Amino acid sequence: MAKKVVFLDRESLDATVREFNFPHEYKEYESTWTPEEIVERLQGAEIALINKVPMRADTLKQLPDLKLIAVAATGTDVVDKAAAKAQGITVVNIRNYAFNTVPEHVVGLMFALRRAIVPYANSVRRGDWNKSKQFCYFDYPIYDIAGSTLGIIGYGALGKSIAKRAEALGMKVLAFDVFPQDGLVDLDTILTQSDVITLHVPLTPDTKNMIGAEQLKKMKKSAILINTARGGLVDEAALLQALKDGTIGGAGFDVVAQEPPKDGNILCEADLPNLIVTPHVAWASKEAMQILADQLVDNVEAFVAGKPQNVVEA
């Protein structure tokens, strides 16, 4: 019998999703947002493919046929995993696909902020160079990457990949993780000694707002904070104030607390020379998205074959 497979937010993945190797009925929707839409579109479906569609307990209760939620991402905070487990629904995710794309985005933000590339480019566009009395001007401080210190919070596969790139650039690397590893330092050391801090931890009750006013005050005044993980890791109001009053030197964010920010977001709306916000695209190189899409299908096929892989425990 053909299995019903539904992809609820297909437009979130710009890659080819190959045909499954088992009898199936496949349906995809560009986007799905409301619980009512989710329940309607997943009626009779055994397999749901999602990226950022919220799958909460009340929704899952209305989907008795659902057996698998295949998340087209590494983070699974959109799924109520405890409710899924209680209902016998397996949750799987994507792993080790962003080993180039996220580190390269982090390095790009680091260069842009440390060397003030964006504010200088904007100043030229405004005509500031035309008015300069000298051949150049120094409105924004520029700092070398080589010889500076990178602090990595979350030293898993991505953190280690970034560390290799940083060392190749002549940076000193400090790393912190809740899981014991050789060579780690404590969080305070990261905060006080780093010129650049980059976050690579999941969003959990323990990590929500892990960087707030207290932590920002411990950072160097010239330090920059980069977040390509999850928006909820940082207190956005505290960060904005720290950027405005010079508590830290800059920030590069690829994520915000609510995505998309349909009701507005203070970081997205701030016009500051030391802040760069990109729309959650650090993961989205063409190459990485195709790796992700292929693994998404692999995960589904493995589950149907009775050999589930990349299972996320509640």
PDB file of C-alpha atoms in Angstrom:
ATOM      1  CA  MET A   1       0.000   0.000   0.000  1.00  0.00           C
ATOM      2  CA  ALA A   2       1.272   3.455  -0.904  1.00  0.00           C
ATOM      3  CA  LYS A   3       2.312   5.630   2.016  1.00  0.00           C
ATOM      4  CA  LYS A   4       1.113   9.224   2.091  1.00  0.00           C
ATOM      5  CA  VAL A   5       4.006  11.678   2.396  1.00  0.00           C
ATOM      6  CA  VAL A   6       3.371  15.414   2.802  1.00  0.00           C
ATOM      7  CA  PHE A   7       5.964  18.205   2.696  1.00  0.00           C
ATOM      8  CA  LEU A   8       4.383  21.169   4.507  1.00  0.00           C
ATOM      9  CA  ASP A   9       6.887  23.945   3.718  1.00  0.00           C
ATOM     10  CA  ARG A  10       8.604  22.980   0.471  1.00  0.00           C
ATOM     11  CA  GLU A  11       9.662  26.534  -0.400  1.00  0.00           C
ATOM     12  CA  SER A  12      12.019  26.487   2.599  1.00  0.00           C
ATOM     13  CA  LEU A  13      14.346  24.119   0.732  1.00  0.00           C
ATOM     14  CA  ASP A  14      15.853  25.267  -2.576  1.00  0.00           C
ATOM     15  CA  ALA A  15      17.048  21.859  -3.734  1.00  0.00           C
ATOM     16  CA  THR A  16      15.885  18.780  -5.625  1.00  0.00           C
ATOM     17  CA  VAL A  17      13.997  16.260  -3.509  1.00  0.00           C
ATOM     18  CA  ARG A  18      14.429  12.940  -5.275  1.00  0.00           C
ATOM     19  CA  GLU A  19      11.608  10.427  -5.559  1.00  0.00           C
ATOM     20  CA  PHE A  20      11.235   7.956  -2.690  1.00  0.00           C
ATOM     21  CA  ASN A  21      12.145   4.313  -3.357  1.00  0.00           C
ATOM     22  CA  PHE A  22       8.906   2.890  -1.923  1.00  0.00           C
ATOM     23  CA  PRO A  23       5.268   3.058  -3.077  1.00  0.00           C
ATOM     24  CA  HIS A  24       3.992   6.453  -2.047  1.00  0.00           C
ATOM     25  CA  GLU A  25       1.571   9.290  -2.583  1.00  0.00           C
ATOM     26  CA  TYR A  26       3.458  12.592  -2.373  1.00  0.00           C
ATOM     27  CA  LYS A  27       2.006  16.043  -1.832  1.00  0.00           C
ATOM     28  CA  GLU A  28       3.847  19.289  -1.162  1.00  0.00           C
ATOM     29  CA  TYR A  29       2.812  22.777  -0.104  1.00  0.00           C
ATOM     30  CA  GLU A  30       4.934  25.896  -0.406  1.00  0.00           C
ATOM     31  CA  SER A  31       4.179  26.934   3.159  1.00  0.00           C
ATOM     32  CA  THR A  32       1.916  25.954   6.047  1.00  0.00           C
ATOM     33  CA  TRP A  33       1.492  28.042   9.169  1.00  0.00           C
ATOM     34  CA  THR A  34      -1.744  27.577  11.089  1.00  0.00           C
ATOM     35  CA  PRO A  35      -2.613  24.501  13.160  1.00  0.00           C
ATOM     36  CA  GLU A  36      -5.797  24.177  11.114  1.00  0.00           C
ATOM     37  CA  GLU A  37      -3.809  23.983   7.877  1.00  0.00           C
ATOM     38  CA  ILE A  38      -1.411  21.444   9.360  1.00  0.00           C
ATOM     39  CA  VAL A  39      -4.191  19.132  10.518  1.00  0.00           C
ATOM     40  CA  GLU A  40      -6.112  19.422   7.247  1.00  0.00           C
ATOM     41  CA  ARG A  41      -3.088  18.765   5.054  1.00  0.00           C
ATOM     42  CA  LEU A  42      -1.786  15.842   7.110  1.00  0.00           C
ATOM     43  CA  GLN A  43      -5.055  13.924   7.316  1.00  0.00           C
ATOM     44  CA  GLY A  44      -4.261  10.313   6.468  1.00  0.00           C
ATOM     45  CA  ALA A  45      -0.539  11.023   6.147  1.00  0.00           C
ATOM     46  CA  GLU A  46       1.968   8.659   7.746  1.00  0.00           C
ATOM     47  CA  ILE A  47       4.989  10.834   7.007  1.00  0.00           C
ATOM     48  CA  ALA A  48       5.334  14.604   7.426  1.00  0.00           C
ATOM     49  CA  LEU A  49       8.291  16.535   6.038  1.00  0.00           C
ATOM     50  CA  ILE A  50       8.799  19.884   7.708  1.00  0.00           C
ATOM     51  CA  ASN A  51      11.416  22.551   8.190  1.00  0.00           C
ATOM     52  CA  LYS A  52       9.951  25.232  10.454  1.00  0.00           C
ATOM     53  CA  VAL A  53       6.299  24.189  10.719  1.00  0.00           C
ATOM     54  CA  PRO A  54       5.324  23.971  14.415  1.00  0.00           C
ATOM     55  CA  MET A  55       4.174  20.497  15.417  1.00  0.00           C
ATOM     56  CA  ARG A  56       2.691  20.919  18.889  1.00  0.00           C
ATOM     57  CA  ALA A  57       0.861  18.469  21.134  1.00  0.00           C
ATOM     58  CA  ASP A  58      -2.653  19.739  20.295  1.00  0.00           C
ATOM     59  CA  THR A  59      -1.897  19.373  16.599  1.00  0.00           C
ATOM     60  CA  LEU A  60      -0.382  15.915  16.891  1.00  0.00           C
ATOM     61  CA  LYS A  61      -3.419  14.613  18.801  1.00  0.00           C
ATOM     62  CA  GLN A  62      -5.502  15.240  15.691  1.00  0.00           C
ATOM     63  CA  LEU A  63      -3.191  13.174  13.467  1.00  0.00           C
ATOM     64  CA  PRO A  64      -3.662   9.520  14.464  1.00  0.00           C
ATOM     65  CA  ASP A  65      -2.109   8.163  11.249  1.00  0.00           C
ATOM     66  CA  LEU A  66       1.159  10.067  11.579  1.00  0.00           C
ATOM     67  CA  LYS A  67       4.180   7.851  12.186  1.00  0.00           C
ATOM     68  CA  LEU A  68       7.189   9.971  11.174  1.00  0.00           C
ATOM     69  CA  ILE A  69       8.142  13.638  11.325  1.00  0.00           C
ATOM     70  CA  ALA A  70      11.213  14.160   9.161  1.00  0.00           C
ATOM     71  CA  VAL A  71      12.680  17.565   9.935  1.00  0.00           C
ATOM     72  CA  ALA A  72      14.603  19.193   7.090  1.00  0.00           C
ATOM     73  CA  ALA A  73      17.006  20.829   9.550  1.00  0.00           C
ATOM     74  CA  THR A  74      19.225  19.990  12.500  1.00  0.00           C
ATOM     75  CA  GLY A  75      17.223  21.931  15.080  1.00  0.00           C
ATOM     76  CA  THR A  76      13.973  20.289  16.158  1.00  0.00           C
ATOM     77  CA  ASP A  77      12.599  22.843  18.620  1.00  0.00           C
ATOM     78  CA  VAL A  78       9.514  23.257  16.379  1.00  0.00           C
ATOM     79  CA  VAL A  79       8.419  19.743  17.353  1.00  0.00           C
ATOM     80  CA  ASP A  80       6.925  18.784  20.715  1.00  0.00           C
ATOM     81  CA  LYS A  81       9.119  15.708  20.962  1.00  0.00           C
ATOM     82  CA  ALA A  82       7.634  14.453  24.219  1.00  0.00           C
ATOM     83  CA  ALA A  83       4.137  14.538  22.741  1.00  0.00           C
ATOM     84  CA  ALA A  84       5.375  12.839  19.581  1.00  0.00           C
ATOM     85  CA  LYS A  85       7.019  10.065  21.573  1.00  0.00           C
ATOM     86  CA  ALA A  86       3.893   9.547  23.658  1.00  0.00           C
ATOM     87  CA  GLN A  87       1.911   9.158  20.448  1.00  0.00           C
ATOM     88  CA  GLY A  88       4.414   6.746  18.902  1.00  0.00           C
ATOM     89  CA  ILE A  89       5.673   9.215  16.317  1.00  0.00           C
ATOM     90  CA  THR A  90       9.356   9.036  15.385  1.00  0.00           C
ATOM     91  CA  VAL A  91      11.220  12.306  14.864  1.00  0.00           C
ATOM     92  CA  VAL A  92      14.341  12.423  12.691  1.00  0.00           C
ATOM     93  CA  ASN A  93      16.586  15.312  11.725  1.00  0.00           C
ATOM     94  CA  ILE A  94      19.461  16.283   9.435  1.00  0.00           C
ATOM     95  CA  ARG A  95      23.054  16.039  10.614  1.00  0.00           C
ATOM     96  CA  ASN A  96      26.495  17.116   9.448  1.00  0.00           C
ATOM     97  CA  TYR A  97      25.352  18.851   6.261  1.00  0.00           C
ATOM     98  CA  ALA A  98      26.401  22.443   7.043  1.00  0.00           C
ATOM     99  CA  PHE A  99      30.103  21.742   7.573  1.00  0.00           C
ATOM    100  CA  ASN A 100      31.082  24.384   4.991  1.00  0.00           C
ATOM    101  CA  THR A 101      28.167  26.769   4.636  1.00  0.00           C
ATOM    102  CA  VAL A 102      27.722  27.814   8.292  1.00  0.00           C
ATOM    103  CA  PRO A 103      31.448  28.202   9.062  1.00  0.00           C
ATOM    104  CA  GLU A 104      31.901  30.268   5.896  1.00  0.00           C
ATOM    105  CA  HIS A 105      28.998  32.531   6.907  1.00  0.00           C
ATOM    106  CA  VAL A 106      30.530  32.973  10.356  1.00  0.00           C
ATOM    107  CA  VAL A 107      33.896  33.878   8.830  1.00  0.00           C
ATOM    108  CA  GLY A 108      32.175  36.282   6.437  1.00  0.00           C
ATOM    109  CA  LEU A 109      30.403  38.079   9.287  1.00  0.00           C
ATOM    110  CA  MET A 110      33.611  38.149  11.274  1.00  0.00           C
ATOM    111  CA  PHE A 111      35.546  39.843   8.463  1.00  0.00           C
ATOM    112  CA  ALA A 112      32.729  42.251   7.679  1.00  0.00           C
ATOM    113  CA  LEU A 113      32.462  43.401  11.292  1.00  0.00           C
ATOM    114  CA  ARG A 114      36.117  43.385  12.336  1.00  0.00           C
ATOM    115  CA  ARG A 115      37.069  45.352   9.223  1.00  0.00           C
ATOM    116  CA  ALA A 116      33.924  47.544   9.166  1.00  0.00           C
ATOM    117  CA  ILE A 117      33.315  46.662   5.528  1.00  0.00           C
ATOM    118  CA  VAL A 118      29.585  47.409   5.505  1.00  0.00           C
ATOM    119  CA  PRO A 119      29.668  50.866   7.163  1.00  0.00           C
ATOM    120  CA  TYR A 120      32.573  51.975   4.990  1.00  0.00           C
ATOM    121  CA  ALA A 121      30.811  50.780   1.814  1.00  0.00           C
ATOM    122  CA  ASN A 122      27.648  52.590   2.928  1.00  0.00           C
ATOM    123  CA  SER A 123      29.602  55.758   3.684  1.00  0.00           C
ATOM    124  CA  VAL A 124      31.059  55.773   0.171  1.00  0.00           C
ATOM    125  CA  ARG A 125      27.556  55.390  -1.245  1.00  0.00           C
ATOM    126  CA  ARG A 126      26.460  58.394   0.851  1.00  0.00           C
ATOM    127  CA  GLY A 127      29.223  60.489  -0.683  1.00  0.00           C
ATOM    128  CA  ASP A 128      31.467  60.731   2.394  1.00  0.00           C
ATOM    129  CA  TRP A 129      34.602  59.860   0.412  1.00  0.00           C
ATOM    130  CA  ASN A 130      33.876  62.653  -2.080  1.00  0.00           C
ATOM    131  CA  LYS A 131      33.972  65.132   0.794  1.00  0.00           C
ATOM    132  CA  SER A 132      37.093  63.770   2.504  1.00  0.00           C
ATOM    133  CA  LYS A 133      40.127  66.061   2.786  1.00  0.00           C
ATOM    134  CA  GLN A 134      42.467  63.052   2.687  1.00  0.00           C
ATOM    135  CA  PHE A 135      42.702  59.996   0.451  1.00  0.00           C
ATOM    136  CA  CYS A 136      40.966  57.964   3.206  1.00  0.00           C
ATOM    137  CA  TYR A 137      39.163  58.454   6.508  1.00  0.00           C
ATOM    138  CA  PHE A 138      38.814  56.542   9.766  1.00  0.00           C
ATOM    139  CA  ASP A 139      35.201  56.882  10.851  1.00  0.00           C
ATOM    140  CA  TYR A 140      34.971  53.227  11.913  1.00  0.00           C
ATOM    141  CA  PRO A 141      37.684  51.210  13.709  1.00  0.00           C
ATOM    142  CA  ILE A 142      39.307  48.343  11.819  1.00  0.00           C
ATOM    143  CA  TYR A 143      40.822  45.337  13.595  1.00  0.00           C
ATOM    144  CA  ASP A 144      42.966  42.506  12.217  1.00  0.00           C
ATOM    145  CA  ILE A 145      41.674  38.949  12.260  1.00  0.00           C
ATOM    146  CA  ALA A 146      45.171  37.477  12.558  1.00  0.00           C
ATOM    147  CA  GLY A 147      46.362  37.531  16.133  1.00  0.00           C
ATOM    148  CA  SER A 148      42.861  37.934  17.575  1.00  0.00           C
ATOM    149  CA  THR A 149      41.010  35.396  19.729  1.00  0.00           C
ATOM    150  CA  LEU A 150      37.902  33.477  18.677  1.00  0.00           C
ATOM    151  CA  GLY A 151      35.623  32.097  21.391  1.00  0.00           C
ATOM    152  CA  ILE A 152      33.358  29.244  20.333  1.00  0.00           C
ATOM    153  CA  ILE A 153      30.336  28.428  22.504  1.00  0.00           C
ATOM    154  CA  GLY A 154      29.218  24.942  21.484  1.00  0.00           C
ATOM    155  CA  TYR A 155      32.140  22.812  20.339  1.00  0.00           C
ATOM    156  CA  GLY A 156      30.470  20.170  18.206  1.00  0.00           C
ATOM    157  CA  ALA A 157      31.048  19.475  14.519  1.00  0.00           C
ATOM    158  CA  LEU A 158      30.296  23.047  13.437  1.00  0.00           C
ATOM    159  CA  GLY A 159      32.334  24.576  16.215  1.00  0.00           C
ATOM    160  CA  LYS A 160      35.338  22.430  15.317  1.00  0.00           C
ATOM    161  CA  SER A 161      34.978  23.260  11.620  1.00  0.00           C
ATOM    162  CA  ILE A 162      35.013  26.968  12.443  1.00  0.00           C
ATOM    163  CA  ALA A 163      38.038  26.468  14.711  1.00  0.00           C
ATOM    164  CA  LYS A 164      40.053  24.987  11.826  1.00  0.00           C
ATOM    165  CA  ARG A 165      39.276  27.986   9.641  1.00  0.00           C
ATOM    166  CA  ALA A 166      40.107  30.398  12.453  1.00  0.00           C
ATOM    167  CA  GLU A 167      43.458  28.764  13.120  1.00  0.00           C
ATOM    168  CA  ALA A 168      44.280  28.949   9.414  1.00  0.00           C
ATOM    169  CA  LEU A 169      43.672  32.704   9.656  1.00  0.00           C
ATOM    170  CA  GLY A 170      46.114  33.018  12.528  1.00  0.00           C
ATOM    171  CA  MET A 171      43.550  33.272  15.322  1.00  0.00           C
ATOM    172  CA  LYS A 172      43.789  31.817  18.805  1.00  0.00           C
ATOM    173  CA  VAL A 173      40.785  29.584  19.539  1.00  0.00           C
ATOM    174  CA  LEU A 174      39.016  29.136  22.871  1.00  0.00           C
ATOM    175  CA  ALA A 175      36.101  26.715  23.160  1.00  0.00           C
ATOM    176  CA  PHE A 176      33.342  26.014  25.672  1.00  0.00           C
ATOM    177  CA  ASP A 177      30.852  23.148  25.722  1.00  0.00           C
ATOM    178  CA  VAL A 178      28.644  21.494  28.324  1.00  0.00           C
ATOM    179  CA  PHE A 179      29.990  18.105  27.199  1.00  0.00           C
ATOM    180  CA  PRO A 180      33.501  17.468  28.581  1.00  0.00           C
ATOM    181  CA  GLN A 181      36.318  17.529  26.017  1.00  0.00           C
ATOM    182  CA  ASP A 182      40.040  18.106  26.187  1.00  0.00           C
ATOM    183  CA  GLY A 183      41.167  21.714  25.974  1.00  0.00           C
ATOM    184  CA  LEU A 184      37.898  23.436  26.835  1.00  0.00           C
ATOM    185  CA  VAL A 185      37.675  26.601  28.940  1.00  0.00           C
ATOM    186  CA  ASP A 186      34.839  27.961  31.050  1.00  0.00           C
ATOM    187  CA  LEU A 187      32.225  30.392  29.772  1.00  0.00           C
ATOM    188  CA  ASP A 188      33.654  33.364  31.661  1.00  0.00           C
ATOM    189  CA  THR A 189      37.007  32.862  29.932  1.00  0.00           C
ATOM    190  CA  ILE A 190      35.258  32.936  26.559  1.00  0.00           C
ATOM    191  CA  LEU A 191      33.394  36.117  27.463  1.00  0.00           C
ATOM    192  CA  THR A 192      36.333  38.048  28.889  1.00  0.00           C
ATOM    193  CA  GLN A 193      39.161  37.008  26.567  1.00  0.00           C
ATOM    194  CA  SER A 194      37.579  36.683  23.111  1.00  0.00           C
ATOM    195  CA  ASP A 195      37.668  39.285  20.352  1.00  0.00           C
ATOM    196  CA  VAL A 196      34.982  37.349  18.479  1.00  0.00           C
ATOM    197  CA  ILE A 197      32.399  35.039  20.059  1.00  0.00           C
ATOM    198  CA  THR A 198      30.293  32.680  17.946  1.00  0.00           C
ATOM    199  CA  LEU A 199      27.335  30.628  19.205  1.00  0.00           C
ATOM    200  CA  HIS A 200      26.671  27.030  18.138  1.00  0.00           C
ATOM    201  CA  VAL A 201      24.300  25.517  20.700  1.00  0.00           C
ATOM    202  CA  PRO A 202      20.681  24.344  20.443  1.00  0.00           C
ATOM    203  CA  LEU A 203      17.832  26.379  21.880  1.00  0.00           C
ATOM    204  CA  THR A 204      16.622  24.716  25.080  1.00  0.00           C
ATOM    205  CA  PRO A 205      15.178  26.012  28.353  1.00  0.00           C
ATOM    206  CA  ASP A 206      18.757  26.012  29.681  1.00  0.00           C
ATOM    207  CA  THR A 207      20.213  28.015  26.777  1.00  0.00           C
ATOM    208  CA  LYS A 208      17.395  30.529  26.259  1.00  0.00           C
ATOM    209  CA  ASN A 209      18.834  34.045  26.706  1.00  0.00           C
ATOM    210  CA  MET A 210      22.151  32.552  27.785  1.00  0.00           C
ATOM    211  CA  ILE A 211      23.741  35.786  26.564  1.00  0.00           C
ATOM    212  CA  GLY A 212      22.140  38.735  28.342  1.00  0.00           C
ATOM    213  CA  ALA A 213      23.193  42.062  29.819  1.00  0.00           C
ATOM    214  CA  GLU A 214      25.396  40.421  32.449  1.00  0.00           C
ATOM    215  CA  GLN A 215      27.328  38.376  29.891  1.00  0.00           C
ATOM    216  CA  LEU A 216      27.615  41.255  27.411  1.00  0.00           C
ATOM    217  CA  LYS A 217      29.194  43.470  30.098  1.00  0.00           C
ATOM    218  CA  LYS A 218      31.946  40.890  30.573  1.00  0.00           C
ATOM    219  CA  MET A 219      32.969  41.081  26.911  1.00  0.00           C
ATOM    220  CA  LYS A 220      35.681  43.349  25.530  1.00  0.00           C
ATOM    221  CA  LYS A 221      34.402  46.702  24.293  1.00  0.00           C
ATOM    222  CA  SER A 222      35.814  45.881  20.849  1.00  0.00           C
ATOM    223  CA  ALA A 223      34.435  42.308  20.777  1.00  0.00           C
ATOM    224  CA  ILE A 224      31.813  41.101  18.326  1.00  0.00           C
ATOM    225  CA  LEU A 225      29.096  38.512  18.893  1.00  0.00           C
ATOM    226  CA  ILE A 226      28.008  36.195  16.078  1.00  0.00           C
ATOM    227  CA  ASN A 227      24.882  34.046  16.221  1.00  0.00           C
ATOM    228  CA  THR A 228      24.030  31.648  13.403  1.00  0.00           C
ATOM    229  CA  ALA A 229      22.350  29.132  15.736  1.00  0.00           C
ATOM    230  CA  ARG A 230      19.041  30.230  17.251  1.00  0.00           C
ATOM    231  CA  GLY A 231      17.668  33.700  17.976  1.00  0.00           C
ATOM    232  CA  GLY A 232      16.426  32.881  21.454  1.00  0.00           C
ATOM    233  CA  LEU A 233      19.961  32.318  22.716  1.00  0.00           C
ATOM    234  CA  VAL A 234      20.504  36.069  23.123  1.00  0.00           C
ATOM    235  CA  ASP A 235      18.453  38.708  24.917  1.00  0.00           C
ATOM    236  CA  GLU A 236      17.855  40.958  21.917  1.00  0.00           C
ATOM    237  CA  ALA A 237      16.946  44.070  23.914  1.00  0.00           C
ATOM    238  CA  ALA A 238      20.118  43.750  25.984  1.00  0.00           C
ATOM    239  CA  LEU A 239      22.178  43.236  22.832  1.00  0.00           C
ATOM    240  CA  LEU A 240      20.726  46.291  21.101  1.00  0.00           C
ATOM    241  CA  GLN A 241      21.497  48.442  24.128  1.00  0.00           C
ATOM    242  CA  ALA A 242      25.034  47.047  24.322  1.00  0.00           C
ATOM    243  CA  LEU A 243      25.613  47.940  20.666  1.00  0.00           C
ATOM    244  CA  LYS A 244      24.255  51.449  21.132  1.00  0.00           C
ATOM    245  CA  ASP A 245      26.217  52.303  24.254  1.00  0.00           C
ATOM    246  CA  GLY A 246      29.493  50.677  23.195  1.00  0.00           C
ATOM    247  CA  THR A 247      29.468  47.812  25.675  1.00  0.00           C
ATOM    248  CA  ILE A 248      30.575  45.573  22.781  1.00  0.00           C
ATOM    249  CA  GLY A 249      31.948  46.398  19.356  1.00  0.00           C
ATOM    250  CA  GLY A 250      29.467  44.712  17.057  1.00  0.00           C
ATOM    251  CA  ALA A 251      27.151  41.808  16.271  1.00  0.00           C
ATOM    252  CA  GLY A 252      26.393  39.599  13.297  1.00  0.00           C
ATOM    253  CA  PHE A 253      23.121  37.676  13.522  1.00  0.00           C
ATOM    254  CA  ASP A 254      21.588  35.219  11.055  1.00  0.00           C
ATOM    255  CA  VAL A 255      18.724  34.437  13.433  1.00  0.00           C
ATOM    256  CA  VAL A 256      16.196  36.316  15.549  1.00  0.00           C
ATOM    257  CA  ALA A 257      13.751  35.241  18.242  1.00  0.00           C
ATOM    258  CA  GLN A 258      10.698  35.089  15.954  1.00  0.00           C
ATOM    259  CA  GLU A 259      11.104  34.070  12.316  1.00  0.00           C
ATOM    260  CA  PRO A 260       9.979  35.485  10.029  1.00  0.00           C
ATOM    261  CA  PRO A 261       9.689  38.722  12.048  1.00  0.00           C
ATOM    262  CA  LYS A 262       6.187  39.528  10.820  1.00  0.00           C
ATOM    263  CA  ASP A 263       5.467  41.732  13.829  1.00  0.00           C
ATOM    264  CA  GLY A 264       8.815  43.487  13.567  1.00  0.00           C
ATOM    265  CA  ASN A 265      12.094  42.908  15.358  1.00  0.00           C
ATOM    266  CA  ILE A 266      14.331  45.409  17.108  1.00  0.00           C
ATOM    267  CA  LEU A 267      17.514  43.992  15.588  1.00  0.00           C
ATOM    268  CA  CYS A 268      16.146  43.900  12.045  1.00  0.00           C
ATOM    269  CA  GLU A 269      14.917  47.465  12.339  1.00  0.00           C
ATOM    270  CA  ALA A 270      18.021  48.948  13.996  1.00  0.00           C
ATOM    271  CA  ASP A 271      20.127  51.201  11.780  1.00  0.00           C
ATOM    272  CA  LEU A 272      23.540  50.676  13.364  1.00  0.00           C
ATOM    273  CA  PRO A 273      26.934  50.523  11.634  1.00  0.00           C
ATOM    274  CA  ASN A 274      28.097  47.736  13.954  1.00  0.00           C
ATOM    275  CA  LEU A 275      25.167  45.359  13.394  1.00  0.00           C
ATOM    276  CA  ILE A 276      24.596  42.959  10.500  1.00  0.00           C
ATOM    277  CA  VAL A 277      21.435  40.828  10.306  1.00  0.00           C
ATOM    278  CA  THR A 278      20.922  38.218   7.579  1.00  0.00           C
ATOM    279  CA  PRO A 279      17.658  36.260   7.082  1.00  0.00           C
ATOM    280  CA  HIS A 280      18.579  32.800   8.444  1.00  0.00           C
ATOM    281  CA  VAL A 281      20.577  31.834   5.364  1.00  0.00           C
ATOM    282  CA  ALA A 282      23.890  30.701   6.891  1.00  0.00           C
ATOM    283  CA  TRP A 283      22.830  27.095   6.258  1.00  0.00           C
ATOM    284  CA  ALA A 284      21.653  27.697   2.717  1.00  0.00           C
ATOM    285  CA  SER A 285      24.473  27.333   0.222  1.00  0.00           C
ATOM    286  CA  LYS A 286      23.340  25.457  -2.875  1.00  0.00           C
ATOM    287  CA  GLU A 287      25.688  22.608  -2.031  1.00  0.00           C
ATOM    288  CA  ALA A 288      24.533  22.298   1.574  1.00  0.00           C
ATOM    289  CA  MET A 289      20.849  22.365   0.677  1.00  0.00           C
ATOM    290  CA  GLN A 290      21.287  19.496  -1.769  1.00  0.00           C
ATOM    291  CA  ILE A 291      23.140  17.451   0.852  1.00  0.00           C
ATOM    292  CA  LEU A 292      20.270  18.193   3.227  1.00  0.00           C
ATOM    293  CA  ALA A 293      17.590  17.213   0.691  1.00  0.00           C
ATOM    294  CA  ASP A 294      19.325  13.927  -0.090  1.00  0.00           C
ATOM    295  CA  GLN A 295      19.669  13.099   3.609  1.00  0.00           C
ATOM    296  CA  LEU A 296      16.013  14.000   4.189  1.00  0.00           C
ATOM    297  CA  VAL A 297      14.965  11.349   1.655  1.00  0.00           C
ATOM    298  CA  ASP A 298      17.531   8.900   3.082  1.00  0.00           C
ATOM    299  CA  ASN A 299      15.988   9.359   6.544  1.00  0.00           C
ATOM    300  CA  VAL A 300      12.479   8.651   5.269  1.00  0.00           C
ATOM    301  CA  GLU A 301      13.555   5.613   3.260  1.00  0.00           C
ATOM    302  CA  ALA A 302      15.481   4.208   6.233  1.00  0.00           C
ATOM    303  CA  PHE A 303      12.398   4.566   8.448  1.00  0.00           C
ATOM    304  CA  VAL A 304      10.131   2.854   5.925  1.00  0.00           C
ATOM    305  CA  ALA A 305      12.692   0.045   5.594  1.00  0.00           C
ATOM    306  CA  GLY A 306      12.498  -0.499   9.365  1.00  0.00           C
ATOM    307  CA  LYS A 307      15.980   0.879  10.038  1.00  0.00           C
ATOM    308  CA  PRO A 308      15.381   4.432  11.287  1.00  0.00           C
ATOM    309  CA  GLN A 309      18.397   6.745  11.363  1.00  0.00           C
ATOM    310  CA  ASN A 310      19.117  10.181  12.837  1.00  0.00           C
ATOM    311  CA  VAL A 311      16.369   9.667  15.392  1.00  0.00           C
ATOM    312  CA  VAL A 312      15.885  12.546  17.848  1.00  0.00           C
ATOM    313  CA  GLU A 313      15.066  11.428  21.355  1.00  0.00           C
ATOM    314  CA  ALA A 314      12.543  13.358  23.466  1.00  0.00           C
TER     315      ALA A 314
END
